[in-house]
Amino acid sequence: MNNLTERQKTLLLLLIKDYIESAQPVGSKRLAEHYHLNFSTATIRNEMGALTEMGYLRQPHTSAGRVPTEEGYRYFVSEMMNKAELPEGVQRTISHQFHQSRPELEQWMTLAASILASQSQGVSVVVAPHVEQAKYKHVELISTQGRQVLMVLVMMGGDVRQQILTLTEPVTQERLSQTASRLNTLLAGLTVDAIASLPTRTDPLDQDILTLILQDFKNTASRTNEIYTDGLTNVLREPEFSGSEEARKTLKIFEERSTLQDLLAKTTTNSNIGGLQVLIGGEGEWEELRQCSMVIARYGVPGMATGTLGVLGPMRMSYARTIPTVRYVAGVLSDLVNDTISNENDIR
Amino acid sequence: MNNLTERQKTLLLLLIKDYIESAQPVGSKRLAEHYHLNFSTATIRNEMGALTEMGYLRQPHTSAGRVPTEEGYRYFVSEMMNKAELPEGVQRTISHQFHQSRPELEQWMTLAASILASQSQGVSVVVAPHVEQAKYKHVELISTQGRQVLMVLVMMGGDVRQQILTLTEPVTQERLSQTASRLNTLLAGLTVDAIASLPTRTDPLDQDILTLILQDFKNTASRTNEIYTDGLTNVLREPEFSGSEEARKTLKIFEERSTLQDLLAKTTTNSNIGGLQVLIGGEGEWEELRQCSMVIARYGVPGMATGTLGVLGPMRMSYARTIPTVRYVAGVLSDLVNDTISNENDIR
DNA sequence: AGTTAGCACTCCCGAAACGAGAGTGCTATT
DNA sequence: AATAGCACTCTCGTTTCGGGAGTGCTAACT
């Protein structure tokens, strides 16, 4: 497959780079004079002919410049994947921002989304880390109004969920506290499976709450509102989305979230922490993304808590900028998650 | 000001209605044959001339049809404001949706945003109710990891806030619980002012937490993430936003939220529960909204807990649809908030 | 006096025509 | 094998132009 001569290779990479910047079909002349090459336009034309033959380039019409095909982008990306580094200065800035933010997951998520969007000029998506084999830590039951009770469930790792329950009859705060305290000693440190296999409690309130806690554990995977996003308006800047219908379809993905979820779920499974995945043109699977690319990474601690994050942009996006940014931010988040988890373990 | 003849009035209203539907300048001929009027195009032309003179209409250029001015829209809106009613069926559907959703504020907010957006085909904004003169109910302190503590603050009325604190040194869960319990008896039912005027506590931890609680009370107004929104992509459907730059500016308002906040804050102050406000063309104040209109309402229980909600659309939006929808949803939410609050008072 | 028909005039808008420019592939030459 | 030259193709922005819609005015009509 990699049967390109050195010259073809540099030519291909240069052309794509140029197209990414200019958003316009690149011709032999432009290429020759923009980057002073030591061979002539005619030679370039020949080579471009070959590259077109091989499926890396395409001409919108006879006698226009060349434009990369999806295949071309793939080559480009695989070529730069391991080379691209984020400038030291930018790295420091980003790291700094994270470390001086308040140490809350929500802060980290919005910050990550914001940084990804502004650095890449694309739309960012950050999915909060999902704790695998979540362990119970603590529950609080607070009577709020009549039969309604606020349940705050704290997981090991700092994950917190709250939920309002409506009981069949009013219960005093005192009884609630007793139930909470009993459950706290009973369940401390247990996983879903362990909790599920416990014998039924005699106290009916205890049992009810236990069931609810269990449900909450299981719901963990389908939490849809934990997706953070930023930079939506960036797509409107790109010329390929100036036709508003195209833009609408793309933005809709982020409003509905179901496609997005599907997408992230599928890619999540193939990819490891530290490894990036680049989807180009929807990879034939997602009609809505035919014009787009996504750079996706997982972050977190495998087996403990992992999440996904990424950037969506036009197929013509600046991979040279986006790839290292996504990688770096994923790294920082991984560290933060890791710290959070190991702290937890140290102290308990 | 209201010196329009009956005929001018019907003509003006018809023209605006037609323009809202067609998005194109309306001429005398179109008006005459579309709605079978018993006077001729020439008469219509005369009247339109007069209406233009008076500032209600405008022609994009000589010899095009007429288009409403902001003044025209204002007249139109004030005219229909009290007439427009939501069809019974739609009312029932909406009400039904609310009552079968889970009784959580978050659910209500997203549901309201979704309904507003889909009914009005505009962008919806819903700001969670802000409890005025919030009263303390309960605090929980839960050690999560080392020096980090999760503080859950529950207000009367069911408002819940959580925050992660980092203490200067680790504290046992037991001591935290004692502090919480002391504060709970001390502060029960108090308002900000009452809490602020308490003498300093002797226990330093108690005092620290007290200060934090107070801060949290005060922050109440500036919570930015309690804004729910939906239907962003709807603006891209409108012809006036087909130029992507216009669309971008408008959508940016919803991403940044600061303008939005400003806007809602200003209008909030002039308006009463039950009364709608319609901002047309940004009312000279907001450059970004020059092309837009907003229909805004407050909801909730005055003096207790109130919020804001509204719809943004092109100036050409379907007021006949949007106004009653906003009013109705505001009403339903008011009822829900009211129920929540009075429940609270009954039982305690 | 208010309403209407007729008419000349203005201006937008889409279609067609056109020329410049950019790019290509091929061939002959170095 | 690389390059210069050349004829050819196709797009795109501009210009031209006529149709159409709509207006305002005037004169006639009720």
Coordinates of C-alpha atoms in Angstrom, one line a residue, chain A residues 6-321:
Chain A
E6 CA 9.6 9.9 -1.5
R7 CA 8.7 12.7 -3.9
Q8 CA 5.1 11.7 -4.2
K9 CA 4.9 11.5 -0.5
T10 CA 6.2 15.0 0.2
L11 CA 4.0 16.3 -2.7
L12 CA 0.9 14.7 -1.2
L13 CA 1.6 15.9 2.3
L14 CA 2.3 19.5 1.0
L15 CA -0.8 19.5 -1.1
I16 CA -3.0 18.4 1.7
K17 CA -1.5 20.9 4.1
D18 CA -2.1 23.6 1.6
Y19 CA -5.6 22.6 1.0
I20 CA -6.3 22.5 4.7
E21 CA -5.1 26.1 5.0
S22 CA -6.6 27.5 1.9
A23 CA -9.8 25.5 1.5
Q24 CA -9.3 25.6 -2.2
P25 CA -8.3 23.1 -4.8
V26 CA -4.5 23.2 -5.2
G27 CA -2.9 23.2 -8.6
S28 CA 0.6 22.4 -9.7
K29 CA 1.6 26.0 -10.1
R30 CA 0.6 27.1 -6.7
L31 CA 2.4 24.2 -5.1
A32 CA 5.6 24.9 -7.0
E33 CA 5.9 28.6 -6.2
H34 CA 4.5 28.5 -2.7
Y35 CA 7.0 26.0 -1.5
H36 CA 10.1 26.4 -3.6
L37 CA 10.5 23.0 -5.0
N38 CA 13.4 21.9 -7.1
F39 CA 11.4 20.4 -9.9
S40 CA 9.0 22.0 -12.3
T41 CA 5.2 22.2 -12.5
A42 CA 5.1 19.7 -15.2
T43 CA 6.8 17.1 -13.0
I44 CA 4.3 17.9 -10.3
R45 CA 1.5 17.5 -12.7
N46 CA 2.7 14.0 -13.6
E47 CA 3.0 13.0 -10.0
M48 CA -0.4 14.4 -9.2
G49 CA -1.8 12.4 -12.0
A50 CA -0.2 9.3 -10.4
L51 CA -1.6 10.2 -7.0
T52 CA -5.0 10.7 -8.4
E53 CA -4.8 7.3 -10.1
M54 CA -3.9 5.8 -6.7
G55 CA -7.0 7.3 -5.1
Y56 CA -5.3 9.9 -2.8
L57 CA -6.4 12.9 -4.8
R58 CA -9.4 13.9 -6.8
Q59 CA -10.3 16.8 -9.0
P60 CA -13.6 18.5 -8.5
H61 CA -13.8 18.9 -12.3
T62 CA -11.5 18.8 -15.2
S63 CA -9.0 21.5 -15.0
A64 CA -9.4 22.5 -11.5
G65 CA -6.7 21.8 -8.9
R66 CA -6.6 18.7 -6.8
V67 CA -8.3 18.0 -3.5
P68 CA -7.6 15.2 -1.1
T69 CA -9.8 12.2 -0.9
E70 CA -10.7 10.5 2.3
E71 CA -7.9 8.1 1.5
G72 CA -5.6 11.0 1.1
Y73 CA -6.5 12.4 4.5
R74 CA -6.0 9.0 6.1
Y75 CA -2.5 8.8 4.7
F76 CA -1.8 12.4 5.9
V77 CA -3.1 11.6 9.4
S78 CA -1.2 8.4 9.8
E79 CA 1.9 10.1 8.6
M80 CA 1.7 12.9 11.1
M81 CA 0.0 11.0 13.9
N82 CA 3.2 10.4 15.9
K83 CA 5.1 13.4 14.8
A84 CA 2.8 16.2 15.9
E85 CA 3.6 17.7 19.3
L86 CA 2.0 20.6 21.1
P87 CA 4.4 23.5 21.6
E88 CA 5.8 23.5 25.1
G89 CA 4.3 26.8 25.9
V90 CA 0.8 25.7 25.1
Q91 CA 1.2 22.6 27.1
R92 CA 2.1 24.6 30.1
T93 CA -0.8 27.0 29.7
I94 CA -3.2 24.1 29.5
S95 CA -1.8 22.2 32.4
H96 CA -1.8 25.4 34.4
Q97 CA -5.4 26.1 33.7
F98 CA -6.4 22.7 34.9
H99 CA -4.4 22.8 38.1
Q100 CA -5.7 26.2 39.1
S101 CA -9.3 25.3 38.5
R102 CA -11.4 24.1 41.4
P103 CA -10.8 20.4 41.8
E104 CA -14.3 19.4 40.7
L105 CA -15.1 17.1 37.9
E106 CA -17.6 19.5 36.4
Q107 CA -14.9 22.2 36.2
W108 CA -12.5 19.9 34.5
M109 CA -15.0 18.8 32.0
T110 CA -16.1 22.3 31.0
L111 CA -12.5 23.4 30.9
A112 CA -11.5 20.5 28.8
A113 CA -14.3 21.2 26.4
S114 CA -13.5 24.9 26.2
I115 CA -9.8 24.3 25.6
L116 CA -10.4 21.7 22.9
A117 CA -12.8 23.9 21.1
S118 CA -10.6 27.0 21.2
Q119 CA -7.4 25.2 20.2
S120 CA -8.8 23.2 17.4
Q121 CA -11.5 25.6 16.2
G122 CA -13.8 22.7 16.0
V123 CA -16.6 21.4 18.2
S124 CA -15.5 19.6 21.3
V125 CA -17.1 16.8 23.1
V126 CA -16.1 15.5 26.6
V127 CA -17.8 12.7 28.2
A128 CA -17.4 12.5 32.0
P129 CA -15.4 9.5 33.2
H130 CA -17.6 6.5 33.8
V131 CA -16.5 4.5 36.8
E132 CA -16.4 0.9 36.0
Q133 CA -17.1 -1.4 38.9
A134 CA -18.2 1.6 40.9
K135 CA -17.9 1.1 44.6
Y136 CA -20.4 2.4 47.1
K137 CA -19.1 4.9 49.6
H138 CA -21.9 6.8 51.3
V139 CA -25.5 7.7 51.1
E140 CA -27.4 10.6 52.6
L141 CA -31.2 10.9 52.9
I142 CA -32.6 14.3 53.4
S143 CA -36.3 15.0 53.8
T144 CA -37.1 18.0 51.6
Q145 CA -40.8 18.3 51.4
G146 CA -43.5 16.0 52.6
R147 CA -43.1 12.6 51.0
Q148 CA -40.1 13.8 48.9
V149 CA -36.6 12.9 49.9
L150 CA -33.3 13.9 48.5
M151 CA -30.9 11.0 48.1
V152 CA -27.3 11.8 47.7
L153 CA -25.2 8.9 46.7
V154 CA -21.4 9.2 46.9
M155 CA -19.2 6.7 45.1
M156 CA -15.6 6.0 45.8
G157 CA -13.7 8.1 43.4
G158 CA -15.8 11.2 44.2
D159 CA -18.6 10.6 41.8
V160 CA -21.8 12.0 43.3
R161 CA -25.3 11.5 42.2
Q162 CA -28.4 13.0 43.6
Q163 CA -32.0 12.1 43.1
I164 CA -35.3 13.0 44.5
L165 CA -37.5 10.2 45.7
T166 CA -41.1 10.3 46.4
L167 CA -42.1 7.9 49.2
T168 CA -45.5 6.5 49.6
E169 CA -45.9 8.2 53.0
P170 CA -44.0 10.9 54.9
V171 CA -41.1 9.7 56.9
T172 CA -39.3 11.7 59.6
Q173 CA -35.8 12.9 59.1
E174 CA -34.7 10.8 62.1
R175 CA -35.8 7.6 60.5
L176 CA -34.2 8.5 57.3
S177 CA -30.9 9.2 59.0
Q178 CA -31.1 5.8 60.7
T179 CA -31.7 4.1 57.5
A180 CA -28.8 5.9 55.8
S181 CA -26.5 5.1 58.7
R182 CA -27.4 1.4 58.6
L183 CA -26.9 1.2 54.9
N184 CA -23.6 3.0 55.1
T185 CA -22.1 0.5 57.4
L186 CA -23.6 -2.4 55.4
L187 CA -22.6 -1.3 52.0
A188 CA -19.3 0.4 52.5
G189 CA -16.9 -0.4 49.7
L190 CA -19.2 -2.9 47.9
T191 CA -19.7 -3.1 44.1
V192 CA -22.9 -3.5 42.2
D193 CA -22.7 -7.2 42.1
A194 CA -22.0 -7.5 45.8
I195 CA -24.9 -5.3 46.6
A196 CA -27.3 -7.1 44.3
S197 CA -26.5 -10.4 46.0
L198 CA -27.3 -9.2 49.5
P199 CA -30.3 -10.8 51.3
T200 CA -33.4 -8.7 51.6
R201 CA -33.5 -6.3 54.4
T202 CA -36.2 -6.7 57.0
D203 CA -36.9 -3.0 57.4
P204 CA -39.0 -2.1 54.4
L205 CA -37.6 1.5 54.1
D206 CA -34.1 0.1 54.1
Q207 CA -35.0 -2.3 51.4
D208 CA -36.7 0.4 49.3
I209 CA -33.7 2.6 49.4
L210 CA -31.4 -0.3 48.7
T211 CA -33.3 -1.1 45.6
L212 CA -33.1 2.5 44.5
I213 CA -29.4 2.7 45.1
L214 CA -29.0 -0.4 43.0
Q215 CA -30.9 1.1 40.2
D216 CA -28.8 4.2 40.4
F217 CA -25.7 2.1 40.1
K218 CA -27.1 0.4 37.0
N219 CA -28.2 3.7 35.4
T220 CA -24.7 4.8 35.4
A221 CA -24.0 3.9 31.8
S222 CA -26.9 5.7 30.3
R223 CA -26.4 9.1 31.8
T224 CA -26.8 11.3 28.8
N225 CA -26.4 14.7 30.4
E226 CA -22.8 14.1 31.3
I227 CA -21.7 15.2 27.8
Y228 CA -20.0 18.5 27.7
T229 CA -19.6 20.3 24.5
D230 CA -18.2 23.6 23.3
G231 CA -17.4 25.6 20.2
L232 CA -20.6 24.7 18.4
T233 CA -20.5 28.0 16.5
N234 CA -17.1 27.1 15.1
V235 CA -18.5 25.0 12.4
L236 CA -20.4 27.9 11.0
R237 CA -17.0 29.5 10.3
E238 CA -16.0 26.8 7.9
P239 CA -16.8 27.4 4.2
E240 CA -18.0 23.8 3.8
F241 CA -20.9 24.6 6.1
S242 CA -21.9 28.0 4.7
G243 CA -24.9 26.3 3.2
S244 CA -27.1 26.4 6.3
E245 CA -28.6 23.0 5.7
E246 CA -25.3 21.2 6.0
A247 CA -24.6 23.2 9.2
R248 CA -27.9 22.4 10.6
K249 CA -27.5 18.6 10.2
T250 CA -24.1 18.7 11.9
L251 CA -25.2 20.8 14.8
K252 CA -28.3 18.7 15.2
I253 CA -26.0 15.8 16.1
F254 CA -24.9 17.7 19.2
E255 CA -28.4 18.7 20.2
E256 CA -29.9 15.2 19.9
R257 CA -27.0 13.4 21.4
S258 CA -28.2 10.0 20.4
T259 CA -26.1 9.7 17.3
L260 CA -23.2 11.2 19.3
Q261 CA -23.6 8.6 22.0
D262 CA -23.8 5.8 19.4
L263 CA -20.7 7.2 17.8
L264 CA -18.6 7.5 20.9
A265 CA -19.8 4.1 22.2
K266 CA -18.6 2.4 19.1
T267 CA -15.3 4.0 18.9
T268 CA -14.7 3.7 22.6
T269 CA -14.6 0.0 22.4
N270 CA -11.8 -0.2 19.9
S271 CA -9.5 2.2 21.4
N272 CA -7.1 2.2 24.3
I273 CA -6.0 4.9 26.7
G274 CA -3.3 7.0 25.1
G275 CA -4.3 5.9 21.6
L276 CA -6.1 8.4 19.4
Q277 CA -8.7 7.5 16.8
V278 CA -9.4 9.6 13.8
L279 CA -12.7 9.1 12.0
I280 CA -12.6 10.6 8.6
G281 CA -15.8 11.3 6.7
G282 CA -17.9 9.2 9.1
E283 CA -16.1 6.1 7.8
G284 CA -19.1 5.1 5.8
E285 CA -21.1 4.5 9.0
W286 CA -22.5 7.9 9.8
E287 CA -24.3 9.6 7.1
E288 CA -24.4 12.9 9.0
L289 CA -20.7 13.0 9.2
R290 CA -19.9 12.5 5.6
Q291 CA -18.2 15.9 5.5
C292 CA -16.6 15.7 8.9
S293 CA -13.8 14.2 10.8
M294 CA -13.5 13.5 14.4
V295 CA -10.4 13.1 16.6
I296 CA -11.3 10.9 19.6
A297 CA -9.4 9.7 22.6
R298 CA -10.1 7.9 25.7
Y299 CA -8.8 9.0 29.0
G300 CA -8.8 7.9 32.6
V301 CA -7.6 4.8 34.3
P302 CA -8.4 1.5 32.6
G303 CA -10.6 -0.7 34.6
M304 CA -11.4 2.0 37.1
A305 CA -12.8 5.1 35.4
T306 CA -12.6 6.1 31.8
G307 CA -14.1 8.7 29.6
T308 CA -14.0 9.8 26.1
L309 CA -13.2 13.2 24.5
G310 CA -12.8 14.5 21.1
V311 CA -13.1 17.2 18.5
L312 CA -15.3 17.3 15.5
G313 CA -14.5 19.5 12.5
P314 CA -14.7 19.6 8.8
M315 CA -12.7 16.9 7.0
R316 CA -10.4 19.7 6.2
M317 CA -9.6 20.4 9.9
S318 CA -6.2 21.2 11.1
Y319 CA -5.1 17.8 12.2
A320 CA -1.7 19.2 13.0
R321 CA -3.3 21.2 15.7

